[in-house]
CSV table of C-alpha atoms in Angstrom, one decimal:
chain,number,residue,atom,x,y,z
A,1,MET,CA,14.7,11.2,6.8
A,2,ALA,CA,11.1,11.8,5.9
A,3,PRO,CA,8.4,9.9,7.8
A,4,PRO,CA,6.1,7.5,5.8
A,5,LYS,CA,2.8,8.5,4.3
A,6,PHE,CA,-0.3,8.4,6.5
A,7,ALA,CA,-1.6,5.3,4.7
A,8,ASP,CA,1.8,3.6,5.5
A,9,LEU,CA,1.8,4.0,9.2
A,10,SER,CA,1.0,0.3,9.6
A,11,LYS,CA,2.7,-0.9,6.4
A,12,SER,CA,5.0,-3.4,8.1
A,13,VAL,CA,2.2,-5.3,9.7
A,14,ASN,CA,-0.1,-4.9,6.8
A,15,ASP,CA,2.5,-6.4,4.4
A,16,LEU,CA,3.0,-9.3,6.8
A,17,PHE,CA,-0.8,-10.1,6.6
A,18,LYS,CA,-1.2,-9.4,2.9
A,19,ASP,CA,1.8,-10.5,0.9
A,20,ASP,CA,2.4,-14.1,-0.2
A,21,PHE,CA,-1.0,-15.5,0.7
A,22,GLY,CA,-2.7,-16.8,-2.4
A,23,SER,CA,-5.9,-18.1,-0.7
A,24,GLY,CA,-6.1,-21.0,-3.2
A,25,SER,CA,-5.2,-19.0,-6.3
A,26,THR,CA,-2.3,-19.7,-8.7
A,27,LYS,CA,-0.1,-17.0,-10.0
A,28,VAL,CA,2.8,-16.9,-12.4
A,29,THR,CA,5.0,-13.8,-12.8
A,30,VAL,CA,7.8,-13.1,-15.3
A,31,LYS,CA,10.1,-10.1,-15.0
A,32,ALA,CA,12.7,-8.9,-17.4
A,33,LYS,CA,14.9,-5.8,-18.1
A,34,THR,CA,15.7,-4.4,-21.5
A,35,ALA,CA,19.1,-3.3,-22.7
A,36,SER,CA,18.0,0.3,-22.5
A,37,GLY,CA,17.0,-0.1,-18.8
A,38,GLY,CA,13.2,-0.5,-19.3
A,39,ASP,CA,11.3,-3.0,-17.1
A,40,LEU,CA,8.9,-5.6,-18.3
A,41,LYS,CA,6.5,-7.6,-16.1
A,42,ILE,CA,4.0,-10.3,-17.2
A,43,GLU,CA,1.7,-11.8,-14.7
A,44,GLY,CA,-1.2,-14.3,-15.0
A,45,SER,CA,-3.4,-15.7,-12.2
A,46,ARG,CA,-6.2,-18.2,-11.7
A,47,ALA,CA,-8.6,-17.8,-8.8
A,48,GLY,CA,-9.2,-20.9,-6.8
A,49,ALA,CA,-12.8,-20.1,-5.9
A,50,ASP,CA,-14.4,-19.7,-9.3
A,51,GLY,CA,-11.5,-20.5,-11.7
A,52,ALA,CA,-11.4,-17.0,-13.2
A,53,VAL,CA,-8.3,-16.2,-15.2
A,54,SER,CA,-6.7,-12.8,-15.4
A,55,ALA,CA,-3.4,-11.4,-16.7
A,56,TYR,CA,-1.6,-8.2,-17.5
A,57,VAL,CA,1.5,-7.0,-19.2
A,58,GLN,CA,3.3,-4.0,-17.6
A,59,THR,CA,6.2,-1.9,-19.0
A,60,LYS,CA,8.1,0.9,-17.3
A,61,PHE,CA,10.8,3.2,-18.7
A,62,THR,CA,12.5,6.4,-17.5
A,63,HIS,CA,13.6,9.4,-19.6
A,64,ASN,CA,15.4,12.2,-17.9
A,65,LYS,CA,13.3,12.9,-14.8
A,66,ILE,CA,10.1,11.3,-16.1
A,67,ALA,CA,9.0,7.7,-15.5
A,68,VAL,CA,6.2,6.2,-17.6
A,69,GLN,CA,4.5,3.0,-16.6
A,70,GLU,CA,1.8,1.3,-18.7
A,71,LYS,CA,-0.2,-1.8,-17.8
A,72,LEU,CA,-2.4,-3.6,-20.3
A,73,THR,CA,-4.9,-6.0,-18.6
A,74,SER,CA,-7.0,-8.9,-19.8
A,75,LYS,CA,-10.0,-6.8,-18.9
A,76,ASN,CA,-9.2,-4.7,-22.0
A,77,THR,CA,-8.0,-1.7,-20.0
A,78,LEU,CA,-4.8,0.3,-20.3
A,79,GLU,CA,-3.5,1.9,-17.0
A,80,THR,CA,-1.0,4.6,-17.4
A,81,GLU,CA,1.1,6.4,-14.8
A,82,ILE,CA,3.5,9.3,-15.5
A,83,THR,CA,5.8,10.1,-12.6
A,84,ALA,CA,8.0,13.2,-12.1
A,85,ALA,CA,10.0,12.6,-8.9
A,86,LYS,CA,12.7,15.2,-9.2
A,87,LEU,CA,11.0,18.4,-10.2
A,88,ALA,CA,12.1,20.0,-6.9
A,89,LYS,CA,13.6,18.7,-3.6
A,90,GLY,CA,11.2,16.4,-1.9
A,91,VAL,CA,8.4,16.8,-4.5
A,92,LYS,CA,6.9,13.9,-6.4
A,93,VAL,CA,4.0,14.3,-8.9
A,94,VAL,CA,2.1,11.3,-10.5
A,95,LEU,CA,-0.6,11.5,-13.2
A,96,ALA,CA,-2.6,8.3,-13.4
A,97,ASN,CA,-5.3,7.3,-15.9
A,98,THR,CA,-7.3,4.2,-17.0
A,99,TYR,CA,-8.6,3.8,-20.6
A,100,ASN,CA,-11.1,1.3,-21.8
A,101,PRO,CA,-12.1,1.3,-25.5
A,102,ALA,CA,-15.7,0.7,-24.6
A,103,LYS,CA,-16.0,3.2,-21.7
A,104,GLY,CA,-13.3,5.7,-22.6
A,105,ILE,CA,-11.1,7.5,-20.0
A,106,SER,CA,-11.8,6.8,-16.3
A,107,GLY,CA,-9.8,6.8,-13.1
A,108,LEU,CA,-8.1,10.1,-13.8
A,109,LYS,CA,-6.0,11.0,-10.7
A,110,LEU,CA,-3.3,13.5,-9.9
A,111,LYS,CA,-1.1,12.7,-6.9
A,112,ALA,CA,1.4,15.0,-5.3
A,113,ASP,CA,3.8,14.2,-2.4
A,114,TYR,CA,6.1,16.5,-0.5
A,115,ALA,CA,8.7,15.0,1.9
A,116,ALA,CA,10.9,16.9,4.3
A,117,ASP,CA,13.1,15.9,7.2
A,118,LYS,CA,10.3,15.3,9.7
A,119,PHE,CA,7.2,15.9,7.6
A,120,MET,CA,5.3,14.1,4.9
A,121,PHE,CA,2.4,15.5,2.9
A,122,ASN,CA,0.4,13.7,0.2
A,123,SER,CA,-2.7,14.4,-1.9
A,124,ALA,CA,-4.7,12.7,-4.5
A,125,THR,CA,-7.1,14.6,-6.7
A,126,THR,CA,-9.9,13.1,-8.9
A,127,PRO,CA,-12.7,14.9,-10.8
A,128,LYS,CA,-15.0,14.0,-7.8
A,129,ALA,CA,-12.9,14.3,-4.7
A,130,VAL,CA,-9.6,15.4,-3.0
A,131,ASP,CA,-7.8,13.3,-0.4
A,132,VAL,CA,-5.0,14.7,1.7
A,133,GLY,CA,-2.8,13.3,4.4
A,134,ALA,CA,0.1,14.4,6.6
A,135,VAL,CA,2.5,12.9,9.1
A,136,TYR,CA,4.9,14.6,11.5
A,137,ALA,CA,7.8,12.8,13.1
A,138,HIS,CA,9.2,13.5,16.6
A,139,GLY,CA,12.0,11.1,17.5
A,140,SER,CA,10.5,7.6,17.3
A,141,TYR,CA,6.9,8.9,17.4
A,142,LEU,CA,4.7,9.6,14.3
A,143,LEU,CA,1.5,11.7,14.4
A,144,GLY,CA,-0.7,11.8,11.3
A,145,ALA,CA,-4.1,12.7,9.9
A,146,SER,CA,-6.0,12.4,6.7
A,147,ALA,CA,-9.2,13.7,5.2
A,148,GLY,CA,-11.3,13.4,2.1
A,149,VAL,CA,-13.4,16.2,0.6
A,150,THR,CA,-15.8,16.0,-2.4
A,151,THR,CA,-15.8,18.6,-5.1
A,152,ALA,CA,-19.1,19.8,-3.6
A,153,GLY,CA,-17.2,20.7,-0.4
A,154,ALA,CA,-18.6,17.9,1.7
A,155,LEU,CA,-16.3,16.1,4.2
A,156,SER,CA,-16.3,12.4,3.1
A,157,SER,CA,-13.8,10.8,5.5
A,158,THR,CA,-11.4,11.6,8.4
A,159,ALA,CA,-8.7,9.6,10.0
A,160,PHE,CA,-6.1,10.2,12.8
A,161,GLY,CA,-3.2,8.0,13.6
A,162,LEU,CA,-0.3,7.6,16.2
A,163,ALA,CA,2.7,5.3,15.7
A,164,TYR,CA,5.9,4.4,17.4
A,165,ALA,CA,8.7,3.0,15.4
A,166,GLU,CA,12.0,1.3,16.3
A,167,LYS,CA,14.2,-1.0,14.2
A,168,ASP,CA,12.6,-4.2,15.5
A,169,LEU,CA,9.3,-2.9,16.9
A,170,LYS,CA,6.5,-0.8,15.4
A,171,LEU,CA,3.2,0.1,17.1
A,172,SER,CA,0.4,2.0,15.5
A,173,SER,CA,-3.2,2.9,16.1
A,174,THR,CA,-5.7,4.7,13.9
A,175,ILE,CA,-9.3,6.0,14.2
A,176,LYS,CA,-11.3,6.3,11.0
A,177,ASN,CA,-14.5,8.4,10.7
A,178,GLY,CA,-14.7,8.5,14.5
A,179,SER,CA,-16.0,4.9,14.7
A,180,LYS,CA,-13.5,2.4,13.4
A,181,VAL,CA,-10.4,1.8,15.6
A,182,GLU,CA,-7.4,-0.3,14.6
A,183,GLY,CA,-4.3,-1.2,16.7
A,184,CYS,CA,-1.3,-2.9,15.2
A,185,VAL,CA,1.9,-4.4,16.6
A,186,PHE,CA,4.9,-5.5,14.4
A,187,HIS,CA,7.9,-7.2,16.0
A,188,ALA,CA,11.0,-8.7,14.5
A,189,PRO,CA,12.8,-10.4,17.4
A,190,SER,CA,15.5,-11.7,15.1
A,191,ALA,CA,16.6,-11.4,11.4
A,192,GLY,CA,14.6,-14.4,10.3
A,193,VAL,CA,11.4,-14.0,12.4
A,194,GLN,CA,8.6,-11.5,12.0
A,195,THR,CA,5.3,-11.4,14.0
A,196,GLY,CA,2.3,-9.1,13.8
A,197,VAL,CA,-1.0,-8.6,15.6
A,198,LYS,CA,-4.0,-6.5,14.5
A,199,VAL,CA,-7.1,-5.6,16.6
A,200,ASN,CA,-10.1,-3.9,15.0
A,201,TRP,CA,-13.1,-2.4,16.6
A,202,ASP,CA,-16.2,-1.0,14.9
A,203,ALA,CA,-18.3,1.2,17.2
A,204,SER,CA,-21.2,1.3,14.8
A,205,LYS,CA,-21.5,-2.5,15.0
A,206,SER,CA,-20.1,-3.0,18.5
A,207,ALA,CA,-17.8,-5.6,16.8
A,208,CYS,CA,-14.2,-6.5,17.6
A,209,CYS,CA,-11.9,-8.8,15.6
A,210,PHE,CA,-8.4,-10.0,16.2
A,211,SER,CA,-5.8,-11.5,13.9
A,212,ALA,CA,-2.1,-12.6,14.1
A,213,ALA,CA,0.5,-13.5,11.5
A,214,THR,CA,4.1,-14.7,11.5
A,215,LYS,CA,6.9,-15.2,9.1
A,216,TYR,CA,9.9,-17.5,9.6
A,217,LYS,CA,12.8,-17.4,7.1
A,218,LEU,CA,14.2,-20.9,6.5
A,219,ASP,CA,17.2,-19.8,4.4
A,220,ALA,CA,18.2,-17.1,1.8
A,221,ASP,CA,15.6,-18.3,-0.7
A,222,SER,CA,12.7,-19.8,1.3
A,223,PHE,CA,10.3,-18.9,4.2
A,224,VAL,CA,7.1,-20.0,5.9
A,225,LYS,CA,4.2,-17.6,6.6
A,226,ALA,CA,1.0,-18.2,8.6
A,227,LYS,CA,-1.9,-16.1,9.8
A,228,VAL,CA,-5.0,-16.8,11.9
A,229,ASN,CA,-8.0,-14.7,13.0
A,230,ASP,CA,-10.5,-14.8,15.9
A,231,LYS,CA,-12.8,-17.1,13.8
A,232,LEU,CA,-9.9,-19.6,13.7
A,233,SER,CA,-9.5,-19.2,9.9
A,234,CYS,CA,-5.9,-20.1,9.1
A,235,ASP,CA,-3.8,-19.4,6.0
A,236,LEU,CA,-0.4,-20.8,5.2
């Protein structure tokens, strides 16, 4: 099985911290599937801080080996993704674009992934830069790196990561641009309990921060999540 992308080395703990926390916002989502197999998703949200309302309508359909996803937002933008996932074994290509009637075409991006038994490579190319990443797996250990290069040839970003993954335990650490260090621990001691810890250190600011999160599954349809950081800010 192919390892995850470099950006997903800490996915389990990042999802634990990110998903399901509304921070005072209200969100309504409606999903449906057409008779021909297409997907429809409508979502609206209201921010708790300033009361701003946003919404989007998203459709997705597949024809042969090509999947097309379109997302029309309340900001008057049309986001389109065309995905070819079966051009060759392990190869996936995505062409993404954003269109605004007032500003024209923007956000043009070509993404390409290659997945093998113990190796994952991914790239994202825009008119201004190219980002690449790779991960190699050896047993339960994952070693990865990523870099960003501008079209002028300048190195814009670097990152290195090391992870250890078991069924119920995932450890990861990354160093970004030689100064930002992150360590993550994800542990699922039982089927209904998940815990996570993140520690970040920024050498340029000599600053360190800590946060912890947990999820407890009450039954098949409900759960409780909580997270807290070193400033004692707590979300439920």
